[in-house]
Amino acid sequence: MTAVFAVDASKMPKGAGGLRRKIVVMSESLSSKIAAGEVVERPASIVKELIENSLDAGATEINLELEKGGKKLIRLTDNGEGISHEDVPLVFERHATSKIYSFEELLEIGSFGFRGEALNSIASVSRVELLTKKGDSLSGTRMVLEGGVIRETSEAGCPDGTSIRVADIFYNTPARLKFLKQDATEKAHCLDIVTRLALANPGVKFVVTANGRTLLNIPRAETLAERVMSVLGDEIMHNSRPVEETRDCMTVSGFISAPHFTRSNTKGMLFHVNARPVRDGLLHNAVMSAYRRLIEPRRYPAVVLFMDVPAADVDINVHPTKMEVRFRDSRAVYTAVQQVISETLSDISGAEGPSLHRGAVEGRPGPDVDRYRAGVHEALTRYTIATGPEKMYFSPPEGKHLATPDPPDITPVRDGAEERLFFSSLEYQGQVDGTYLILAGPEVLVIIDQHAAHERVLFEKFRGASRAGGMEEQRLLFPEAVSLSPRSYALLSEYMELMKDAGFEIEPYGDATMMVRSVPSVLADVNVTELLVDCVEEILSTGKTENIEEIRDSVYTLMACKSAIKAHQRMTEPEVTALCRDLDQIPFASTCPHGRPLYVCFDAGDLEKMFKRK
Ligand code: ADP
Ligand code: MG
């Protein structure tokens, strides 16, 4: 039988890995430090736990002070309910929590904390001072701990609420201390987490100071829009749309950027589940799939998304820091997010017209004007918020009109994504470099990339036809045998149904050969072998996706690219007129299916600026 003792960690036998050691029960102090490793990775993790405690305590004002990026000191003060004198000795005990009493409650959890681990872990790796007072007590309590050991408890005069000071993080675990980064980096992590929690809790005021300087001062907000504006800035708000929709007990809400407003990394994609900031691959993929074909590869939208799901449908207990979640029905969550965002995006080029294009439209009587006016009206009611109308309109970004070759992190390309341009109302002026179509209206100059524009038109047509039962096919006079690599053959055999919808009638013929009987009629002139090989490449380019829509779209993108008018090809005026008419009829008319802008536009104000008249 193996002997089991409880021993102090420092007395554990030190030995080479090869030596079989006795099994011992870890001391409380050692196991706390290990648990702390899960909860407390860096100052920002402490900040997160402390703020969550304050929010759970009903605080409406949270003050955070940092020194040396939080490594030297974190002090958090709140105006929450405080802790009673009797409870204070308990809060630093491991698994001490006031938030859940039974396993059943765990499944319905509504508070941020519930493991009762955070304060214990934090205290075990730092020096802590707690000052707290409940509103109905005459005096408060002060408690001082060092490495998790209580050094002092006393009565103290202090305001209602709780103030907790955490100093010298990891002073007793030098191995962890070594992993901390520069002050500035740690500070940035702390600010990140405050931002996330501030977004999820608009009704709470947050102030952050570092080494005596105020870094963030986020006032109480009435609405999420107001909060997003003060936390993330006007630029994001001006280029974003609100979303809000409830499906099967799930609510998806927040703001999403228009397709022209992208970033080179995913930092602008912020997800919250039941008000908790989370990192979640599923939500990320759902959003990216909605933006697919609207933005360029390796660019990312800015989204602030809140999912509200019944507590029992999501497990937040997956990881100690609770940044990861698991959905009971992940498929339903994916679909809801993807659809809600897609619908909003398809509206972005919808009917609302902007002041920018007034000149181009108002002159023309008829249904377009009514549609335009109704759109503007509707847009205005949707995007005006309580704080006043001025700022909340989706005005075009200032200054930048054309994508620069080396785009900055955020590249608002003035491609009209935020506004509907009626191409048919413009007058065609001519073609430049056989590629760019110049159009003008009374107050607007528009340059269209003919290939990108035609590609978008065809892509939307193909998608529409496919939804309506399949593409028109052209039967080949003689079926053509196309031999492929075994890999391509195997891949294509999996997508026969999809290829059929796209207008290809092909049949596996064995020996890596496909017999082609029909091709989409738009591609009747293209070399059949090349077409199939390219289709396979295009499907492969979607990576490991299992999403059939994504694969379908990749085939339509290829077909659009192949059948669209090329650059350096002359277009006649009737062709340009037809293209303009088509552009007016499709959704998503601001980027090509590869995500490049399909037109740029300048209004009179822009021209004045360029000529330095203003
Ligand atoms: P958990 O949040 O998981 O319950 P913690 O270790 O974070 O565990 O906190 C332990 C307990 O201390 C909480 O359940 C709560 O009762 C109390 N507490 C912690 N911080 C505060 C605070 N800022 N205001 C009021 N009570 C607090
Ligand atoms: Mg907690």
XYZ file of C-alpha atoms and ligand atoms in Angstrom:
642
model
C 0.000 0.000 0.000
C 1.255 3.457 -0.801
C 1.564 5.805 2.103
C -0.246 9.108 1.670
C 0.928 12.076 3.716
C 0.188 15.697 3.730
C 3.516 17.516 3.518
C 4.777 20.955 2.892
C 5.879 21.436 -0.688
C 9.312 22.666 0.313
C 9.962 19.337 2.031
C 9.070 17.232 -0.972
C 11.871 14.936 -2.059
C 13.985 16.557 -4.688
C 15.110 13.897 -7.076
C 15.968 13.035 -10.573
C 13.048 12.261 -12.847
C 14.043 8.622 -12.899
C 13.523 8.155 -9.181
C 10.094 6.867 -8.274
C 8.713 9.354 -5.800
C 6.219 8.748 -3.057
C 2.716 9.964 -3.632
C 1.932 12.874 -1.368
C -0.997 15.199 -1.022
C 0.043 18.706 -1.945
C 0.016 21.332 0.709
C -2.790 23.864 0.502
C -0.282 26.574 -0.308
C 1.213 24.684 -3.228
C -2.113 23.679 -4.708
C -3.333 27.274 -4.427
C -0.307 28.424 -6.357
C -0.973 25.846 -9.050
C -4.614 26.853 -9.249
C -3.430 30.440 -9.404
C -1.484 29.519 -12.517
C -4.758 28.783 -14.222
C -6.555 31.913 -13.119
C -3.693 34.380 -12.843
C -1.549 34.401 -15.898
C -0.702 38.085 -15.853
C -1.925 41.370 -14.376
C -4.762 41.519 -16.901
C -6.206 38.273 -15.560
C -6.343 39.803 -12.094
C -7.978 42.904 -13.492
C -10.585 40.739 -15.159
C -11.432 38.795 -12.015
C -11.595 41.911 -9.870
C -13.835 43.784 -12.276
C -16.114 40.788 -12.626
C -16.442 40.630 -8.860
C -17.358 44.311 -8.797
C -19.946 43.818 -11.523
C -21.378 40.839 -9.656
C -21.586 43.091 -6.601
C -23.763 45.507 -8.570
C -21.182 48.283 -8.907
C -22.011 51.222 -11.192
C -18.601 52.853 -10.875
C -15.331 51.072 -11.201
C -11.967 52.688 -10.726
C -8.762 50.977 -11.664
C -5.228 52.113 -10.921
C -2.177 50.449 -12.383
C 1.515 50.807 -11.684
C 4.112 49.258 -13.963
C 1.475 47.708 -16.157
C -0.162 46.182 -13.075
C 2.973 44.239 -12.137
C 3.743 46.479 -9.205
C 0.204 47.442 -8.302
C -3.413 46.982 -9.243
C -5.968 48.825 -7.206
C -9.633 48.402 -7.949
C -12.296 50.412 -6.200
C -16.014 49.891 -6.675
C -19.276 51.188 -5.276
C -20.849 47.730 -5.115
C -22.621 46.096 -2.231
C -19.491 45.457 -0.171
C -18.687 42.458 2.027
C -19.919 42.051 5.566
C -17.506 41.856 8.460
C -18.290 38.146 9.049
C -17.776 37.234 5.400
C -14.433 38.930 4.913
C -12.344 36.066 6.336
C -14.081 33.718 3.900
C -13.528 35.503 0.638
C -9.916 34.404 0.364
C -10.673 30.788 1.190
C -10.412 28.443 -1.738
C -13.816 27.648 -3.223
C -15.458 30.350 -1.179
C -18.236 31.935 -3.162
C -21.516 33.616 -2.451
C -22.746 32.861 -5.932
C -23.619 29.202 -6.148
C -24.762 26.756 -3.567
C -25.756 23.718 -5.619
C -24.782 21.891 -8.776
C -28.122 22.781 -10.348
C -27.342 26.445 -9.890
C -24.137 25.956 -11.809
C -26.161 25.251 -14.925
C -28.183 28.418 -14.575
C -25.382 30.705 -13.550
C -26.018 34.403 -14.085
C -23.037 35.933 -12.307
C -19.535 36.301 -13.713
C -17.773 34.480 -10.923
C -18.869 31.259 -9.291
C -15.809 29.105 -8.777
C -14.736 30.919 -5.648
C -11.170 30.608 -6.802
C -10.136 33.994 -7.992
C -9.403 35.853 -4.786
C -7.758 32.809 -3.278
C -5.508 32.449 -6.303
C -4.704 36.134 -6.536
C -3.877 36.367 -2.849
C -1.585 33.362 -2.998
C 0.773 35.024 -5.491
C 0.780 38.648 -4.275
C 0.319 41.036 -1.389
C -3.301 42.028 -0.979
C -5.104 44.653 0.990
C -8.881 44.591 1.095
C -11.037 47.436 2.330
C -14.755 46.905 2.211
C -17.974 48.138 3.731
C -21.599 47.254 3.253
C -24.039 50.122 2.983
C -25.884 49.166 6.132
C -22.807 48.823 8.374
C -21.344 51.627 10.370
C -17.787 50.610 9.736
C -15.863 48.582 7.257
C -13.206 45.906 7.380
C -9.567 45.932 6.420
C -7.675 42.758 5.757
C -4.060 42.360 4.713
C -2.633 39.157 3.247
C 0.764 38.138 2.036
C 1.185 35.092 -0.178
C -2.291 33.998 0.833
C -1.605 34.223 4.573
C -3.744 36.657 6.586
C -1.485 39.179 8.339
C -4.013 41.573 9.705
C -7.760 42.051 10.092
C -9.224 45.173 11.581
C -12.193 47.470 11.615
C -11.711 50.424 9.351
C -13.474 53.559 8.303
C -14.068 53.475 4.536
C -16.684 54.379 1.969
C -19.407 51.892 0.932
C -18.180 49.350 -1.548
C -14.951 47.487 -1.962
C -11.404 48.491 -2.686
C -8.797 45.869 -3.280
C -5.113 46.479 -3.736
C -2.990 43.769 -5.286
C 0.755 44.438 -5.163
C 3.924 42.678 -6.245
C 2.382 39.988 -8.382
C 4.331 36.720 -8.451
C 6.809 38.043 -5.860
C 6.825 34.532 -4.376
C 6.848 32.597 -7.662
C 9.863 33.989 -9.519
C 9.432 31.427 -12.294
C 6.126 33.039 -13.246
C 7.421 36.546 -12.797
C 9.936 35.889 -15.566
C 7.144 35.314 -18.053
C 5.659 38.758 -17.642
C 6.285 41.163 -20.484
C 7.274 44.809 -20.598
C 5.132 47.184 -18.534
C 3.616 48.638 -21.679
C 2.546 45.231 -22.943
C 1.005 44.222 -19.640
C -0.755 47.569 -19.452
C -2.155 47.059 -22.936
C -3.552 43.683 -21.901
C -5.187 45.291 -18.873
C -6.748 48.002 -21.031
C -7.997 45.368 -23.461
C -9.876 43.548 -20.793
C -11.361 46.733 -19.359
C -12.533 47.642 -22.847
C -14.187 44.279 -23.303
C -15.967 44.421 -19.972
C -16.950 48.039 -20.546
C -18.563 47.124 -23.862
C -20.615 44.445 -22.203
C -21.711 46.714 -19.360
C -22.705 50.096 -20.797
C -24.413 51.200 -17.576
C -21.197 51.124 -15.572
C -18.687 53.948 -15.425
C -15.045 52.926 -15.793
C -11.969 55.006 -15.028
C -8.460 53.684 -15.498
C -5.325 55.492 -14.384
C -1.758 54.345 -14.772
C 1.155 55.883 -12.907
C -1.118 58.788 -12.060
C -2.357 59.482 -15.617
C -5.939 58.890 -16.695
C -5.927 56.424 -19.567
C -9.605 55.666 -19.910
C -12.593 57.560 -18.711
C -15.719 55.856 -19.902
C -18.888 57.547 -18.710
C -22.109 55.708 -17.984
C -23.960 55.128 -21.239
C -27.641 54.718 -21.947
C -27.218 52.551 -25.010
C -24.743 50.111 -26.443
C -24.197 52.455 -29.405
C -23.146 55.221 -27.071
C -20.788 52.863 -25.292
C -19.239 51.513 -28.492
C -18.683 55.084 -29.585
C -16.873 56.093 -26.410
C -14.848 52.894 -26.172
C -13.944 52.122 -29.773
C -14.223 55.564 -31.305
C -16.271 57.312 -33.946
C -14.546 55.806 -36.918
C -15.796 52.310 -36.231
C -19.263 53.557 -35.441
C -19.504 55.600 -38.607
C -18.629 52.587 -40.654
C -20.763 50.076 -38.841
C -24.317 48.955 -38.713
C -26.345 47.860 -35.752
C -27.639 44.307 -35.727
C -30.284 42.958 -33.467
C -32.316 39.871 -33.949
C -33.787 37.088 -31.900
C -33.994 33.558 -33.237
C -34.963 30.420 -31.341
C -34.425 31.995 -27.906
C -31.051 33.428 -29.013
C -30.454 37.128 -29.446
C -27.647 38.370 -31.651
C -26.944 42.068 -31.267
C -24.165 44.574 -31.645
C -22.428 46.400 -34.466
C -20.767 45.128 -37.612
C -18.599 47.041 -40.043
C -19.475 47.658 -43.671
C -17.408 45.540 -46.092
C -15.156 48.443 -47.070
C -13.992 48.873 -43.489
C -11.556 46.107 -42.708
C -8.461 45.431 -40.652
C -5.421 43.280 -41.193
C -5.993 41.318 -37.990
C -8.819 39.957 -35.904
C -8.397 42.431 -33.059
C -11.540 44.260 -34.065
C -13.681 41.145 -33.728
C -15.090 41.134 -30.233
C -17.506 38.493 -29.039
C -19.533 38.304 -25.886
C -21.742 35.496 -24.713
C -24.224 36.454 -22.039
C -22.190 39.599 -21.413
C -18.937 37.681 -20.939
C -16.076 38.474 -23.272
C -15.139 35.245 -25.006
C -12.748 33.981 -27.641
C -14.651 31.605 -29.798
C -13.732 29.966 -33.063
C -17.298 29.123 -33.913
C -18.507 32.718 -33.667
C -15.434 33.899 -35.561
C -16.113 31.469 -38.404
C -19.795 32.334 -38.537
C -18.957 36.018 -38.935
C -16.227 35.417 -41.491
C -18.527 33.242 -43.505
C -21.046 36.099 -43.680
C -18.329 38.454 -44.967
C -17.026 35.886 -47.418
C -16.888 37.237 -50.954
C -17.322 40.771 -49.627
C -13.897 41.420 -48.227
C -10.476 40.471 -49.447
C -8.728 37.382 -48.145
C -6.784 37.999 -44.949
C -8.733 41.132 -44.086
C -11.123 41.134 -41.148
C -14.186 43.145 -40.279
C -14.746 45.038 -37.050
C -17.588 43.506 -35.113
C -18.828 43.862 -31.585
C -21.226 41.034 -31.111
C -23.339 39.999 -28.175
C -24.976 36.635 -28.032
C -27.669 36.153 -25.471
C -28.511 32.514 -25.017
C -30.417 30.760 -22.252
C -27.923 29.976 -19.482
C -28.663 26.264 -19.771
C -27.676 26.245 -23.464
C -24.115 27.317 -22.898
C -21.359 25.924 -20.721
C -19.114 28.670 -19.424
C -17.323 26.388 -17.026
C -14.973 25.027 -19.671
C -11.938 27.023 -18.602
C -10.973 28.697 -15.315
C -10.736 32.146 -16.847
C -14.094 31.565 -18.503
C -12.930 33.084 -21.795
C -14.057 29.960 -23.601
C -17.567 28.653 -23.877
C -19.285 25.605 -25.268
C -22.702 25.824 -26.875
C -25.180 23.009 -26.522
C -26.354 23.487 -30.098
C -23.378 24.975 -31.873
C -24.914 24.482 -35.304
C -27.890 26.667 -34.390
C -25.612 29.369 -33.004
C -23.463 29.335 -36.136
C -26.453 29.581 -38.437
C -28.141 32.343 -36.448
C -25.022 34.512 -36.391
C -24.190 33.892 -40.020
C -27.689 34.691 -41.223
C -28.273 37.742 -39.086
C -24.994 39.252 -40.272
C -25.541 38.305 -43.908
C -28.934 39.957 -43.895
C -27.548 43.151 -42.451
C -24.697 43.150 -44.950
C -27.040 42.660 -47.856
C -28.904 45.783 -46.718
C -25.776 47.870 -46.669
C -25.977 48.327 -50.364
C -29.724 48.358 -49.999
C -32.170 51.072 -50.813
C -31.095 53.913 -48.588
C -29.505 56.727 -50.461
C -27.109 59.277 -49.152
C -26.818 62.990 -49.464
C -23.782 62.336 -51.602
C -25.839 61.049 -54.481
C -28.794 63.350 -54.146
C -27.786 65.179 -57.258
C -27.757 61.999 -59.230
C -31.161 60.908 -58.156
C -33.459 63.745 -57.287
C -33.773 64.965 -60.785
C -35.446 61.773 -61.783
C -39.073 61.276 -60.936
C -40.513 57.825 -60.529
C -40.216 54.817 -58.291
C -36.477 55.128 -57.722
C -36.882 58.450 -55.996
C -39.629 57.093 -53.754
C -37.617 54.021 -52.966
C -34.654 56.199 -52.230
C -36.619 58.519 -49.963
C -38.237 55.668 -48.098
C -34.805 54.159 -47.677
C -33.298 57.341 -46.329
C -36.170 57.769 -43.945
C -35.883 54.257 -42.702
C -32.132 54.497 -42.390
C -32.376 57.672 -40.385
C -34.822 56.242 -37.895
C -32.649 53.199 -37.529
C -29.357 54.933 -37.019
C -30.301 57.909 -34.921
C -29.572 57.383 -31.292
C -30.511 59.090 -28.075
C -27.419 61.263 -27.857
C -28.332 63.258 -30.928
C -28.609 62.695 -34.595
C -25.400 64.270 -35.913
C -22.855 61.608 -35.215
C -24.746 58.472 -35.823
C -25.412 58.707 -39.513
C -23.462 56.453 -41.725
C -21.471 59.169 -43.309
C -18.672 58.216 -45.634
C -15.224 58.158 -44.094
C -13.283 61.356 -44.492
C -10.278 61.754 -46.633
C -9.338 58.417 -48.055
C -10.761 57.610 -51.424
C -8.642 55.003 -52.992
C -7.064 51.957 -51.551
C -3.417 52.798 -51.085
C -0.950 50.145 -52.180
C 0.163 49.661 -48.605
C -3.016 49.978 -46.628
C -2.893 51.068 -43.018
C -4.437 48.857 -40.401
C -7.881 50.249 -40.998
C -8.560 51.092 -44.622
C -11.790 52.843 -45.274
C -11.943 52.721 -49.029
C -14.382 55.179 -50.398
C -16.137 52.710 -52.608
C -19.643 53.698 -51.750
C -20.295 50.587 -49.684
C -22.073 52.679 -47.143
C -24.368 54.264 -49.642
C -26.377 53.187 -52.593
C -25.278 54.675 -55.815
C -27.643 54.476 -58.778
C -25.309 53.792 -61.625
C -27.997 54.058 -64.296
C -28.649 57.662 -63.386
C -25.079 58.648 -64.195
C -23.753 59.675 -67.581
C -21.053 57.601 -69.216
C -17.987 59.655 -70.135
C -15.553 57.122 -71.462
C -13.051 54.408 -70.730
C -9.506 54.818 -69.398
C -6.777 52.241 -70.023
C -9.420 49.940 -71.472
C -10.338 49.052 -67.912
C -11.887 51.917 -65.970
C -15.262 53.373 -66.831
C -15.745 57.028 -66.030
C -19.261 58.130 -65.135
C -20.509 61.449 -63.887
C -23.605 62.924 -62.286
C -24.360 66.529 -61.378
C -22.316 66.288 -58.182
C -20.465 63.069 -58.417
C -17.632 61.432 -60.325
C -17.540 57.650 -60.370
C -14.833 55.311 -61.647
C -15.775 51.670 -62.148
C -13.385 48.766 -62.571
C -15.171 47.010 -65.425
C -13.887 43.538 -64.675
C -14.605 43.713 -60.940
C -18.070 45.141 -61.577
C -19.017 42.590 -64.169
C -17.668 39.826 -61.962
C -19.917 40.892 -59.118
C -22.935 41.083 -61.411
C -22.326 37.604 -62.795
C -21.581 36.140 -59.389
C -24.900 37.403 -58.035
C -26.706 36.122 -61.119
C -25.164 32.674 -60.733
C -26.035 32.550 -57.091
C -29.602 33.588 -57.874
C -29.972 31.053 -60.679
C -28.548 28.316 -58.517
C -31.066 29.076 -55.780
C -33.831 29.092 -58.349
C -33.008 25.550 -59.438
C -29.727 25.529 -61.278
C -27.730 27.269 -63.935
C -28.494 27.116 -67.577
C -26.373 24.423 -69.197
C -24.998 24.065 -72.656
C -24.808 20.477 -73.910
C -21.543 19.687 -75.593
C -21.864 18.356 -79.116
C -19.468 15.575 -78.208
C -18.992 14.609 -74.559
C -15.419 15.351 -73.578
C -13.234 13.047 -71.517
C -11.072 15.048 -69.103
C -8.329 13.273 -67.231
C -7.437 14.673 -63.849
C -4.972 13.901 -61.103
C -6.299 11.208 -58.747
C -6.599 13.818 -56.011
C -8.630 16.220 -58.158
C -10.746 13.362 -59.406
C -11.544 12.221 -55.875
C -12.392 15.749 -54.813
C -14.630 16.441 -57.765
C -16.455 13.131 -57.290
C -17.556 14.436 -53.898
C -19.176 17.515 -55.376
C -21.144 16.131 -58.306
C -24.398 17.572 -56.981
C -22.913 21.018 -56.520
C -21.341 20.943 -59.972
C -24.696 19.936 -61.431
C -26.339 23.013 -59.879
C -23.571 25.114 -61.375
C -24.420 23.788 -64.833
C -21.852 21.040 -65.201
C -23.035 17.619 -66.186
C -20.096 15.402 -65.453
C -19.750 11.731 -64.792
C -16.931 9.828 -63.125
C -15.596 7.559 -65.829
C -13.026 5.704 -63.794
C -9.251 5.971 -64.035
C -9.260 9.596 -62.878
C -11.251 10.574 -65.937
C -14.421 12.643 -65.950
C -16.821 12.598 -68.854
C -18.179 16.101 -69.392
C -21.575 16.298 -71.107
C -22.625 19.884 -70.376
C -21.018 23.071 -69.131
C -22.683 26.252 -67.836
C -23.825 28.108 -70.929
C -21.979 31.275 -69.876
C -18.766 29.325 -70.123
C -19.475 27.564 -73.387
C -16.377 29.107 -74.984
C -13.907 28.160 -72.284
C -11.617 25.141 -72.606
C -13.333 22.327 -70.706
C -10.243 20.695 -69.207
C -8.900 23.994 -67.967
C -12.289 24.811 -66.505
C -12.549 21.627 -64.472
C -8.986 21.835 -63.228
C -9.562 25.433 -62.170
C -12.776 24.465 -60.404
C -10.890 21.895 -58.390
C -8.201 24.453 -57.516
C -10.841 26.938 -56.489
C -12.590 24.389 -54.281
C -9.256 23.479 -52.737
C -8.595 27.139 -52.033
C -11.507 27.201 -49.599
C -9.359 25.085 -47.317
C -10.807 22.623 -44.914
C -14.279 24.096 -44.879
C -17.212 21.754 -44.781
C -19.621 24.506 -45.539
C -21.184 23.627 -48.850
C -22.337 27.203 -49.500
C -18.768 28.370 -49.225
C -17.640 25.785 -51.744
C -20.516 26.647 -54.048
C -19.598 30.332 -53.862
C -16.008 29.532 -54.705
C -17.131 27.815 -57.901
C -19.370 30.767 -58.804
C -16.526 33.171 -58.135
C -14.372 31.267 -60.566
C -17.115 31.134 -63.168
C -17.761 34.854 -62.752
C -14.090 35.627 -63.091
C -13.797 33.536 -66.242
C -16.864 34.866 -67.974
C -16.619 38.533 -66.955
C -15.345 41.145 -69.335
C -11.601 41.476 -68.916
C -9.458 44.486 -68.247
C -8.045 46.157 -71.372
C -11.096 45.230 -73.375
C -13.149 47.890 -75.090
C -16.733 48.282 -73.962
C -19.396 49.903 -76.094
C -21.742 52.449 -74.624
C -24.766 50.084 -74.678
C -22.650 47.506 -72.850
C -21.771 50.058 -70.191
C -25.437 51.029 -69.869
C -26.392 47.383 -69.427
C -23.687 46.889 -66.824
C -24.911 49.927 -64.882
C -28.460 48.625 -64.964
C -27.311 45.247 -63.697
C -25.291 46.834 -60.907
C -28.376 48.670 -59.710
C -30.249 45.427 -59.426
C -27.926 43.340 -57.327
C -27.174 43.409 -53.632
C -23.601 43.816 -52.365
C -22.723 46.171 -55.148
C -19.589 47.587 -53.601
C -16.934 44.912 -53.889
C -16.155 42.132 -56.326
C -16.440 38.513 -55.130
C -12.752 38.572 -54.266
C -13.428 41.534 -52.026
C -11.817 44.286 -54.114
C -13.728 47.542 -54.490
C -15.581 47.687 -57.772
C -15.922 51.431 -57.922
C -14.705 54.599 -56.269
C -16.582 57.833 -56.126
C -15.870 61.457 -55.437
C -18.509 64.053 -54.638
C -18.221 67.774 -55.266
C -16.833 68.284 -51.770
C -14.081 65.770 -52.412
C -13.173 67.475 -55.656
C -13.070 70.847 -53.952
C -10.665 69.455 -51.400
C -8.467 67.914 -54.040
C -8.212 71.255 -55.805
C -7.618 73.007 -52.513
C -10.699 75.165 -52.839
C -11.579 74.335 -49.240
P -16.379 34.010 -7.188
O -16.449 35.339 -7.863
O -16.154 32.896 -8.119
O -17.514 33.799 -6.232
P -14.030 35.104 -5.938
O -12.856 34.448 -5.323
O -13.803 35.971 -7.113
O -15.063 33.967 -6.279
O -14.760 35.941 -4.824
C -15.201 35.301 -3.633
C -16.381 36.010 -3.024
O -15.981 37.276 -2.519
C -17.492 36.327 -3.995
O -18.382 35.242 -4.131
C -18.168 37.519 -3.333
O -19.107 37.105 -2.357
C -17.030 38.207 -2.602
N -16.516 39.383 -3.360
C -15.384 39.419 -4.080
N -15.184 40.655 -4.617
C -16.214 41.408 -4.220
C -16.587 42.789 -4.445
N -15.847 43.626 -5.227
N -17.728 43.232 -3.877
C -18.479 42.399 -3.108
N -18.180 41.109 -2.866
C -17.067 40.598 -3.391
Mg -14.933 36.232 -8.901
